[in-house]
Amino acid sequence: MMLKLLVDNQEIETREGKTLLQACLDNQIYIPNLCYLENVERPSASCRMCFVEIEGIKQPVPSCTVQVRDEMVVKTDTPGVRQLQRTALRLLLSVHDVDCKNCHANKNCELQNIAKFLKVGLKPKRLERYLKETQIDETHPFLNHYPNRCVLCGKCVHICRGKHGQSVLTFAKRGFDTVISTYSVTDVSSLACSDCGSCVKACPVGALALKESS
Amino acid sequence: MSPDNHKNIDLKFNTIRKEAEKRRAAFRDAPVPKIHIGMATCGIASGALETKKAFEEALVENNIEARIHTVGCFGHCYAEPVVIIDHPDSGFPPIFYHEVTPGKAKMLVKLFLGDGDPRFEHIYGATEENELIPSVTDFSRFNQEKRIVMEKCGRIDPEDIYDYIAAGGYSTLVRALKLDPEEVIKEVEHSGLRGRGGAGFPTGRKWKLAKSVIEQDKIVICNADEGDPGAYMDRTILESNPHQVLEGMAICAYAVGAQQAMVYVRSEYPLAVKLVTNAIQQAEKLGILGKGILDSTFDLKIDVFQGSGAFVCGEETALIRSIEGYRGMPRHRPPYPVQKGLWDKPTVINNVKTLASVPPILNHGATWYRGIGTQNSPGTAIFSIVGNVVHAGLVEIPMGVSLRTLIFDICGGIPNNKKFKAVQIGGPSGGCLNEDFLDTPIDFDSLTKAGAMMGSGGMVVMDEDTCMVEVARYFLDFTQKESCGKCTFCRIGTYHLLKILRRLTKGEGLEGDLELLETLSQDIQTGSLCGLGKTAPNPVLTSLKYFRNEYEAHAKEKRCPALMCRALTAFYFDLELCARGCDACATCCPVDAVFTTSNRKKGVDQELCVKCGECLVACPPEYDAVRKVSPPHLVPYIEKPPEKNKKDHK
């Protein structure tokens, strides 16, 4: 069934069962997002970027968690929404090694796109920068992981689990120290990994790369 | 269930109850004294095991016969180890003794049990009204409490199901099984019971939602993943009366139509795990749990699941993920667990205290329960009150009692003649309230309005020597470490808050720090995925609001008004008061920072001093010469004699 929505005073049509974020993206209405994957039953909703305001709901909500309803009235650019998005982006950038010209994702990076869209400088002034000690985690036989580029969106973990039934990559540690890790499993035969590169493709920034030799 | 079934249930339960009553009567009527010892974790930590051993040895030594009855926690932590001696032949009523050390235990056996002298100087009070000795009910700590959930705590042996049944236990389950599930839910709904885990969601409504889901396989989970630092309500209930929780779970499962249930308890609570497991086994053996409960058609299997101690797993979606074998990370709600919970089955998750409230509610009726507490928050609240308070421990009070009554009347106020400064309610994510809020009634809505929250029942009382910036830093340190790391705001945002607070306590605050704390906190509140992140900034926001001058002193003057932040304080000795030749401070200083001046008084080498405060403790009160100041540059200059003098002196 087709539904009609009013997004930023613009009427859009979409199919029932879609998420609000998907419906907007399908209609060329951009909402910043990092962790969203299409057709995932329960969205991760971890990046806290895709906020919108929906008529009747007091606070901004992540649009990836909302199912479209007919005649929904949505605003994607209210001050409240932008405030949250900018803070989220600044927080991510405050732990990001902004060294774009040496990063393979340069000009193909979601953080750059979002920063441009939200008009936020890549080097936020108000927040101190905290980087992790490990620049590159090279323990994996096929992959290199750059913890200081990672936004912990979890796309790689999800894609890998879908592909191999178990995840080679997973979250490790807690709180601020949370990282994507392979738990230093180096024995290729015990890994479900097949250097398929799905995780690298899924990464919205340049946090994963296939090793050049492999 | 059919009336035939009703008869079966009654028949089966009456046999069990008769056995329980027989055992209770045999214990009660035995012509020997009874010694009840509180043996929950808190009691054991205070030495109850040694006390028990001392009693056993002394009984043998003195050749006296008596029964030792191990019970759970009385809730009076300040008085542990607690012992009640019931010695009818002495003519005295049962007597409550506090801080019963092994030595005291031996003496009581010899003098009270042997010679009939209850040692008045050691008595706390009689447990019942009498004409001989004052009773504990004269104390407000006893008479202002209203025990519903904890009624049997400290009175029954948590390891003996018959003890619970003889005290009326499981009779409510029998009654519930003879009602329609809808009637049970209606009664709970009418009672107005709200979830005691913190959020205060109406329990009856949750059950009704779960009941309305058509799916057959439903699950009930008792959330005992209590992780607030300094809070131990759920642990104590599980350790003191696990059967009341199990009874509540069985009633819940019957009402919503679940055949499977789980107690999610953290593995750091080994005694609770042991006692709950044991309680389930005993109940299954008697046919009170398991297949065909009490010969009815209702089955319920209860398992114990041990959590690995992540604070975030108290959040229901993270709890579910961790049972499923995944990393304990919360998920977006909806769908709520009652729709799609553990293994995608409808799941009712209730806190220990909520479930333990259910048997008394069904037993006495919803109207009775509504009569306790306030209109919107009926019933009682259980707090574990810790910090700068005289009678710390577990307190169960009717909702609506003011903070002032709770802290000053029931818990005896602030020790050491200090002034009250703040109370932190609701665990690490609760708010810090100042004295303006002392008359706030304790209920879900009033606390939320004040910026704190009911939470699970943690309450920390702080006196005038507490620095609120440091307190906020402490709680943020906790929540930041316990963040699961999933969402941006909680993972990175709380880390920034912590870093800012840390630099403020070190006197390294930057321009605009307070404003940054405020805006960042607000964004974390609105932006975070789960309750942990949404509430983590509460200590910062409330302390900023109610103690802003302290923040400003730290940021602008590099001064800690409470003289607590080490980097912002310094010690010196008032030379007018310092006694010539006294070495009390110098001998206790761990870093040799105390030097002797040319006129044989004392000075502090500020370079060496680590500000431990040992000298403050050591200085004899008749001199009282140690002074603490903030900011540190206020320390008067006291000349240190050249090094070689010191060597000569040594």
PDB file of C-alpha atoms in Angstrom, chain B residues 192 213 270 289 399 497:
ATOM      1  CA  GLY B 192      -1.638   0.843  41.313  1.00  0.00           C
ATOM      2  CA  VAL B 213      -0.278 -11.147  23.073  1.00  0.00           C
ATOM      3  CA  PRO B 270      27.008 -15.670  45.085  1.00  0.00           C
ATOM      4  CA  LEU B 289       6.891 -25.014  41.106  1.00  0.00           C
ATOM      5  CA  MET B 399       5.668   6.388  49.587  1.00  0.00           C
ATOM      6  CA  LEU B 497      31.753  15.140  30.763  1.00  0.00           C
TER       7      LEU B 497
END
